[in-house]
Short mmCIF file of C-alpha atoms and ligand atoms in Angstrom, two decimals:
data_model
loop_
_atom_site.label_atom_id
_atom_site.label_comp_id
_atom_site.label_asym_id
_atom_site.label_seq_id
_atom_site.Cartn_x
_atom_site.Cartn_y
_atom_site.Cartn_z
CA MET U 1 57.19 -25.22 -41.68
CA PRO U 2 58.52 -23.09 -38.79
CA GLN U 3 62.35 -22.87 -38.71
CA PHE U 4 62.75 -22.95 -34.96
CA PRO U 5 61.11 -24.94 -32.22
CA VAL U 6 57.81 -23.21 -31.64
CA ALA U 7 55.42 -23.52 -28.77
CA ARG U 8 53.00 -26.34 -29.44
CA PRO U 9 50.35 -26.35 -26.72
CA ARG U 10 48.39 -28.88 -28.75
CA ARG U 11 50.96 -31.57 -27.77
CA LEU U 12 49.27 -31.70 -24.38
CA ARG U 13 45.76 -32.10 -25.77
CA ALA U 14 46.40 -35.03 -28.07
CA THR U 15 44.58 -37.79 -26.19
CA PRO U 16 41.87 -38.08 -23.54
CA ALA U 17 44.42 -39.56 -21.12
CA LEU U 18 46.83 -36.64 -21.57
CA ARG U 19 44.00 -34.17 -21.16
CA ARG U 20 42.94 -35.92 -18.02
CA LEU U 21 46.47 -35.79 -16.60
CA LEU U 22 46.75 -32.08 -17.31
CA ARG U 23 43.37 -30.87 -16.08
CA GLU U 24 43.95 -28.00 -13.67
CA THR U 25 40.51 -27.84 -12.14
CA ARG U 26 38.41 -30.67 -10.87
CA VAL U 27 34.79 -30.77 -9.81
CA SER U 28 33.78 -33.23 -7.14
CA ALA U 29 30.48 -34.07 -5.49
CA ASP U 30 32.28 -32.92 -2.33
CA ASN U 31 31.93 -29.32 -3.49
CA LEU U 32 28.16 -29.38 -3.87
CA VAL U 33 25.19 -28.11 -1.88
CA MET U 34 21.62 -28.89 -2.99
CA PRO U 35 18.93 -26.29 -2.18
CA LEU U 36 15.57 -27.73 -1.04
CA PHE U 37 12.18 -26.18 -0.28
CA ALA U 38 10.09 -27.39 2.65
CA ARG U 39 6.32 -26.82 2.83
CA PRO U 40 3.53 -27.94 5.15
CA GLY U 41 1.65 -31.20 4.61
CA LYS U 42 2.37 -34.88 4.27
CA GLY U 43 3.38 -36.87 1.23
CA VAL U 44 3.62 -33.69 -0.86
CA ARG U 45 6.04 -33.24 -3.76
CA ARG U 46 4.76 -30.23 -5.59
CA PRO U 47 6.67 -29.53 -8.81
CA ILE U 48 8.05 -26.01 -9.25
CA ALA U 49 6.95 -25.10 -12.76
CA SER U 50 9.78 -22.70 -13.57
CA MET U 51 12.48 -25.05 -12.22
CA PRO U 52 11.92 -28.46 -13.83
CA GLY U 53 12.97 -31.34 -11.59
CA ASN U 54 12.66 -29.28 -8.38
CA PHE U 55 9.85 -29.58 -5.85
CA GLN U 56 8.35 -28.10 -2.74
CA PHE U 57 8.51 -31.05 -0.34
CA SER U 58 6.52 -31.74 2.77
CA VAL U 59 8.91 -32.54 5.61
CA ASP U 60 8.51 -36.34 5.35
CA GLU U 61 9.26 -36.25 1.62
CA LEU U 62 12.12 -33.85 2.16
CA ALA U 63 13.77 -36.29 4.55
CA LYS U 64 13.51 -39.00 1.87
CA GLU U 65 15.00 -36.65 -0.67
CA ALA U 66 17.87 -35.85 1.70
CA ARG U 67 18.59 -39.57 1.98
CA GLU U 68 18.80 -39.87 -1.79
CA ILE U 69 21.04 -36.80 -2.04
CA HIS U 70 23.32 -38.30 0.59
CA LYS U 71 23.47 -41.60 -1.31
CA LEU U 72 24.62 -39.76 -4.40
CA GLY U 73 27.55 -38.36 -2.41
CA VAL U 74 26.40 -34.76 -2.03
CA PRO U 75 27.45 -33.68 1.47
CA ALA U 76 25.12 -30.76 2.11
CA ILE U 77 21.67 -29.27 1.57
CA LEU U 78 20.46 -25.67 1.91
CA LEU U 79 16.96 -25.38 3.34
CA PHE U 80 14.26 -22.84 2.57
CA GLY U 81 10.79 -22.87 4.09
CA ILE U 82 7.33 -21.98 2.85
CA PRO U 83 5.19 -21.42 5.95
CA ASP U 84 1.42 -21.94 6.08
CA LYS U 85 0.92 -18.38 7.37
CA LYS U 86 2.74 -15.14 6.64
CA ASP U 87 2.54 -11.92 8.63
CA GLU U 88 4.17 -8.49 8.84
CA LYS U 89 6.67 -9.65 11.45
CA ALA U 90 7.78 -12.92 9.86
CA SER U 91 6.73 -14.85 12.98
CA GLY U 92 7.12 -18.17 11.16
CA ALA U 93 10.81 -17.53 10.54
CA HIS U 94 11.84 -18.06 14.16
CA ALA U 95 9.02 -20.29 15.43
CA LYS U 96 10.28 -23.30 17.36
CA HIS U 97 8.05 -25.57 15.29
CA GLY U 98 8.31 -23.51 12.14
CA ILE U 99 8.66 -25.22 8.81
CA VAL U 100 12.45 -25.00 8.51
CA GLN U 101 13.03 -25.94 12.13
CA THR U 102 10.83 -29.03 11.65
CA ALA U 103 12.56 -29.92 8.40
CA VAL U 104 16.00 -29.65 9.99
CA ARG U 105 15.02 -32.06 12.76
CA ALA U 106 13.57 -34.53 10.26
CA VAL U 107 16.65 -34.48 8.05
CA LYS U 108 19.08 -34.81 10.96
CA ASP U 109 17.00 -37.77 12.21
CA ALA U 110 16.95 -39.45 8.81
CA VAL U 111 20.53 -38.67 7.72
CA PRO U 112 22.67 -37.47 10.63
CA GLU U 113 25.77 -37.13 8.39
CA MET U 114 24.08 -34.61 6.11
CA VAL U 115 25.41 -31.07 6.53
CA VAL U 116 22.24 -29.03 6.90
CA VAL U 117 22.60 -25.36 6.00
CA THR U 118 19.62 -23.09 6.65
CA ASP U 119 18.87 -19.90 4.77
CA VAL U 120 18.24 -17.19 7.35
CA CYS U 121 15.89 -14.60 5.89
CA ASN U 122 12.40 -13.23 6.37
CA CYS U 123 11.07 -12.83 2.85
CA GLU U 124 9.35 -16.23 2.75
CA TYR U 125 7.62 -15.37 6.03
CA THR U 126 6.46 -11.79 5.57
CA SER U 127 3.09 -10.93 4.08
CA HIS U 128 4.76 -8.17 2.01
CA GLY U 129 7.59 -10.42 0.78
CA HIS U 130 10.42 -8.15 1.95
CA CYS U 131 13.41 -9.48 3.85
CA GLY U 132 12.64 -7.66 7.11
CA ILE U 133 10.40 -5.29 9.02
CA VAL U 134 8.93 -2.64 6.73
CA ARG U 135 8.71 0.91 8.09
CA LYS U 136 8.18 4.34 6.68
CA ARG U 137 11.47 6.19 6.27
CA ARG U 138 11.92 9.89 7.11
CA ASP U 139 11.33 10.74 3.45
CA GLY U 140 8.03 8.84 3.53
CA ALA U 141 9.16 5.87 1.44
CA LEU U 142 8.47 2.37 2.71
CA ASP U 143 11.70 0.49 3.35
CA VAL U 144 13.12 -2.38 5.36
CA ASP U 145 14.23 -1.16 8.79
CA ASN U 146 17.76 -2.44 9.26
CA ASP U 147 18.16 -2.67 13.01
CA ALA U 148 14.65 -3.93 13.77
CA THR U 149 15.32 -6.72 11.28
CA LEU U 150 18.60 -7.74 12.91
CA GLU U 151 16.79 -8.95 15.96
CA LEU U 152 14.52 -11.19 13.88
CA LEU U 153 17.44 -12.63 11.97
CA ALA U 154 19.31 -13.41 15.18
CA ARG U 155 16.24 -15.19 16.57
CA SER U 156 15.85 -17.23 13.38
CA ALA U 157 19.50 -18.24 13.37
CA VAL U 158 19.34 -19.36 17.01
CA SER U 159 16.14 -21.32 16.35
CA HIS U 160 17.75 -23.06 13.36
CA ALA U 161 20.84 -23.95 15.37
CA GLY U 162 18.58 -25.19 18.17
CA ALA U 163 16.82 -27.48 15.71
CA GLY U 164 20.19 -28.93 14.71
CA ALA U 165 21.32 -26.87 11.69
CA ASP U 166 25.03 -27.33 11.03
CA ILE U 167 25.53 -23.96 9.32
CA VAL U 168 23.35 -20.84 9.21
CA ALA U 169 23.34 -18.71 6.07
CA PRO U 170 21.93 -15.17 6.31
CA SER U 171 20.74 -13.96 2.89
CA ASP U 172 19.00 -10.71 3.79
CA MET U 173 21.84 -8.17 3.21
CA MET U 174 21.08 -6.08 6.32
CA ASP U 175 24.07 -4.17 7.70
CA GLY U 176 25.57 -5.76 10.79
CA ARG U 177 23.65 -9.01 10.59
CA VAL U 178 26.65 -11.31 10.82
CA ALA U 179 27.73 -9.65 14.08
CA ALA U 180 24.17 -9.77 15.45
CA ILE U 181 23.80 -13.45 14.57
CA ARG U 182 27.25 -14.36 15.90
CA ARG U 183 26.53 -12.66 19.20
CA ALA U 184 23.13 -14.32 19.57
CA LEU U 185 24.47 -17.76 18.66
CA ASP U 186 27.31 -17.44 21.16
CA GLN U 187 24.97 -16.28 23.92
CA ALA U 188 22.71 -19.25 23.27
CA GLY U 189 25.62 -21.70 23.48
CA PHE U 190 26.03 -22.25 19.75
CA GLU U 191 29.55 -20.89 19.48
CA GLN U 192 30.42 -23.88 17.29
CA THR U 193 27.80 -23.11 14.65
CA PRO U 194 29.44 -21.55 11.58
CA ILE U 195 27.97 -18.67 9.60
CA MET U 196 28.00 -18.78 5.82
CA SER U 197 27.13 -15.24 4.83
CA TYR U 198 25.60 -14.23 1.54
CA ALA U 199 28.27 -11.52 1.67
CA ALA U 200 28.07 -10.12 -1.86
CA LYS U 201 24.48 -10.62 -2.90
CA PHE U 202 23.21 -8.61 -5.82
CA ALA U 203 19.73 -7.39 -6.71
CA SER U 204 19.30 -9.72 -9.67
CA GLY U 205 16.79 -10.65 -12.31
CA PHE U 206 18.14 -14.18 -12.02
CA TYR U 207 16.15 -14.81 -8.82
CA GLY U 208 12.84 -14.86 -10.72
CA PRO U 209 12.09 -18.60 -10.61
CA PHE U 210 13.14 -18.85 -6.94
CA ARG U 211 10.50 -16.35 -5.95
CA ASP U 212 7.95 -18.73 -7.51
CA ALA U 213 9.51 -21.66 -5.71
CA ALA U 214 9.62 -19.95 -2.31
CA GLU U 215 6.45 -17.92 -2.86
CA SER U 216 8.39 -14.84 -1.78
CA PRO U 217 8.19 -12.08 -4.40
CA PRO U 218 8.07 -8.58 -2.85
CA GLN U 219 4.48 -7.32 -2.98
CA PHE U 220 5.63 -3.74 -3.64
CA GLY U 221 8.89 -2.21 -4.79
CA ASP U 222 12.04 -4.27 -5.09
CA ARG U 223 15.09 -5.24 -3.04
CA ARG U 224 17.46 -2.56 -4.30
CA THR U 225 17.77 -0.73 -0.98
CA TYR U 226 19.37 -3.81 0.55
CA GLN U 227 20.75 -6.05 -2.20
CA MET U 228 23.70 -4.73 -4.20
CA ASP U 229 23.87 -2.98 -7.56
CA CYS U 230 25.31 -5.33 -10.19
CA ALA U 231 27.72 -2.60 -11.32
CA ASN U 232 29.69 -2.56 -8.07
CA GLY U 233 32.71 -4.82 -7.62
CA ASP U 234 34.72 -2.68 -5.19
CA GLU U 235 31.66 -2.31 -3.00
CA ALA U 236 31.33 -6.09 -3.03
CA MET U 237 34.84 -6.30 -1.55
CA ARG U 238 33.80 -3.88 1.20
CA GLU U 239 30.67 -5.93 1.94
CA VAL U 240 32.73 -9.11 2.20
CA ALA U 241 35.34 -7.37 4.40
CA LEU U 242 32.59 -6.30 6.81
CA ASP U 243 31.16 -9.80 7.04
CA VAL U 244 34.62 -11.26 7.61
CA ALA U 245 35.28 -8.70 10.37
CA GLU U 246 31.91 -9.53 11.94
CA GLY U 247 32.79 -13.22 12.08
CA ALA U 248 31.64 -14.92 8.86
CA ASP U 249 33.24 -18.35 8.48
CA ILE U 250 32.32 -18.86 4.83
CA VAL U 251 31.55 -16.05 2.37
CA MET U 252 29.32 -16.26 -0.67
CA VAL U 253 28.98 -14.49 -3.97
CA LYS U 254 25.52 -14.60 -5.54
CA PRO U 255 24.46 -14.99 -8.34
CA ALA U 256 27.27 -16.96 -9.98
CA LEU U 257 27.54 -16.65 -13.75
CA ALA U 258 27.64 -12.90 -14.17
CA TYR U 259 29.83 -12.45 -11.06
CA LEU U 260 32.77 -14.85 -11.43
CA ASP U 261 35.23 -11.95 -11.45
CA LEU U 262 34.11 -11.30 -7.87
CA VAL U 263 34.47 -14.94 -6.86
CA ARG U 264 38.10 -14.68 -7.95
CA ARG U 265 38.66 -11.38 -6.14
CA VAL U 266 37.02 -12.60 -2.94
CA LYS U 267 39.00 -15.82 -2.91
CA GLU U 268 42.31 -14.03 -3.54
CA ARG U 269 41.70 -11.16 -1.15
CA PHE U 270 40.24 -13.00 1.85
CA GLY U 271 41.34 -16.61 1.42
CA LEU U 272 38.24 -17.80 3.26
CA PRO U 273 36.16 -20.76 2.18
CA THR U 274 34.22 -19.20 -0.68
CA ALA U 275 30.81 -20.27 -1.90
CA VAL U 276 29.04 -19.40 -5.11
CA TYR U 277 25.27 -19.64 -5.55
CA ASN U 278 24.30 -20.87 -9.01
CA VAL U 279 20.84 -19.34 -8.72
CA SER U 280 17.40 -20.30 -9.99
CA GLY U 281 17.40 -18.19 -13.17
CA GLU U 282 20.77 -19.57 -14.17
CA PHE U 283 19.35 -23.05 -13.76
CA SER U 284 16.09 -22.36 -15.55
CA MET U 285 17.61 -20.71 -18.61
CA VAL U 286 19.85 -23.69 -19.30
CA LYS U 287 16.97 -26.09 -18.65
CA ALA U 288 14.73 -24.23 -21.05
CA ALA U 289 17.34 -24.21 -23.80
CA ALA U 290 18.11 -27.90 -23.23
CA ARG U 291 14.41 -28.77 -23.40
CA ASN U 292 14.24 -27.05 -26.74
CA GLY U 293 17.18 -29.12 -27.95
CA TRP U 294 19.28 -25.97 -28.25
CA LEU U 295 22.13 -27.10 -26.06
CA ASP U 296 23.49 -30.18 -24.37
CA GLU U 297 22.56 -29.81 -20.69
CA ARG U 298 25.19 -32.14 -19.30
CA ALA U 299 28.05 -30.58 -21.26
CA VAL U 300 26.97 -27.05 -20.35
CA VAL U 301 26.43 -27.84 -16.68
CA MET U 302 29.83 -29.49 -16.29
CA GLU U 303 31.40 -26.50 -18.04
CA LEU U 304 29.66 -24.18 -15.58
CA MET U 305 30.68 -26.20 -12.52
CA THR U 306 34.28 -26.25 -13.74
CA ALA U 307 34.18 -22.49 -14.30
CA PHE U 308 32.94 -21.91 -10.74
CA ARG U 309 35.82 -23.96 -9.39
CA ARG U 310 38.34 -22.29 -11.73
CA ALA U 311 37.14 -18.88 -10.53
CA GLY U 312 37.96 -19.94 -6.97
CA ALA U 313 34.75 -21.33 -5.50
CA ASP U 314 35.21 -24.01 -2.87
CA ILE U 315 31.50 -24.59 -2.45
CA ILE U 316 28.90 -24.61 -5.24
CA ILE U 317 25.25 -24.25 -4.30
CA THR U 318 23.34 -25.57 -7.28
CA TYR U 319 19.99 -27.07 -8.26
CA TRP U 320 22.04 -29.49 -10.41
CA ALA U 321 23.82 -31.00 -7.39
CA LYS U 322 22.14 -34.39 -7.76
CA ASP U 323 22.69 -34.55 -11.52
CA VAL U 324 26.32 -33.50 -11.25
CA ALA U 325 26.99 -36.09 -8.54
CA ARG U 326 25.33 -38.74 -10.70
CA TRP U 327 27.29 -37.76 -13.81
CA LEU U 328 30.58 -37.71 -11.90
CA GLY U 329 29.86 -41.23 -10.67
CA GLU U 330 29.27 -42.66 -14.17
C1 PBG W 1 16.04 -14.96 0.17
C2 PBG W 1 16.75 -15.63 -0.95
C3 PBG W 1 16.60 -15.47 -2.34
C4 PBG W 1 17.43 -16.41 -2.94
C5 PBG W 1 18.08 -17.08 -1.92
N1 PBG W 1 17.67 -16.58 -0.70
C6 PBG W 1 15.68 -14.60 -3.11
C7 PBG W 1 15.83 -13.15 -3.09
O1 PBG W 1 16.75 -12.59 -2.49
O2 PBG W 1 14.97 -12.52 -3.68
C8 PBG W 1 17.56 -16.66 -4.43
C9 PBG W 1 18.01 -18.03 -4.82
C10 PBG W 1 17.81 -18.38 -6.24
O3 PBG W 1 17.41 -17.56 -7.08
O4 PBG W 1 18.07 -19.55 -6.57
N2 PBG W 1 16.39 -13.67 0.44
#
């Protein structure tokens, strides 16, 4: 037996009620955003093989899904579009009656209270699958032309806001895109539309299943000349600082699991509403293990959500949003 009073942290863990009282971090449905994929057609719910439980929805089905998400208490969705035609200039990305624009209108009609966030990027709309206009560089390599792409992004953002999007979320990682989008939104009379920027977005193997879901894998090369190197934390701070200076209202770190140190740094350094994107590969790997009976999905998912919040995330974008909301309500 110890001679002197010793620290006994276990005193505070003795019962479920005590543990509940002492929990430092709480996860609520209020924190969640559910990503959804819109595709052409009617009455379509096409399962995404690598992301069990997720679908490409035609717009009518997507509006129904949004209603169900709202009923579960999830306040927001993030929309991606799969157009019927792709071209070199991503024309579908900023078309007035493009797939995302149509989906936004349908959701806002069906569930006006739903916060509709739109992903602003070109990769789902380009025939080559890159996030912007591809040009030959001086050294002869094909690459995404930064400034030519800015104009497209600004047009997309304005068209999304015009369709009724509540927040626009550029995910392309071009330099200066937040400023370009802010300027274009303001000029078009959307000075009240916030920008959630994918500020520190890394070139990641964890996006694999998403590229199936959105039918957007690059047809040549990769995204390493625009998305960040996973080794670089200080550079991530510089990227976020630029987006904040350019007018980002919410900043995001993506992916989540391997980057929680950066969520903490971003939250502490900038104090802005901070989002984390729990990406497709992070979802699929847990799903696969759970389906094999190797881990308990619910326990693991709640542990992950809690970790995102503990790291400093205010907003969690996750394909588990519906499940988490359901579990929290039980
Ligand atoms: C589009 C975009 C991607 C994701 C979100 N927006 C794919 C990519 O950058 O290749 C990934 C989301 C996920 O993996 O869940 N640029």
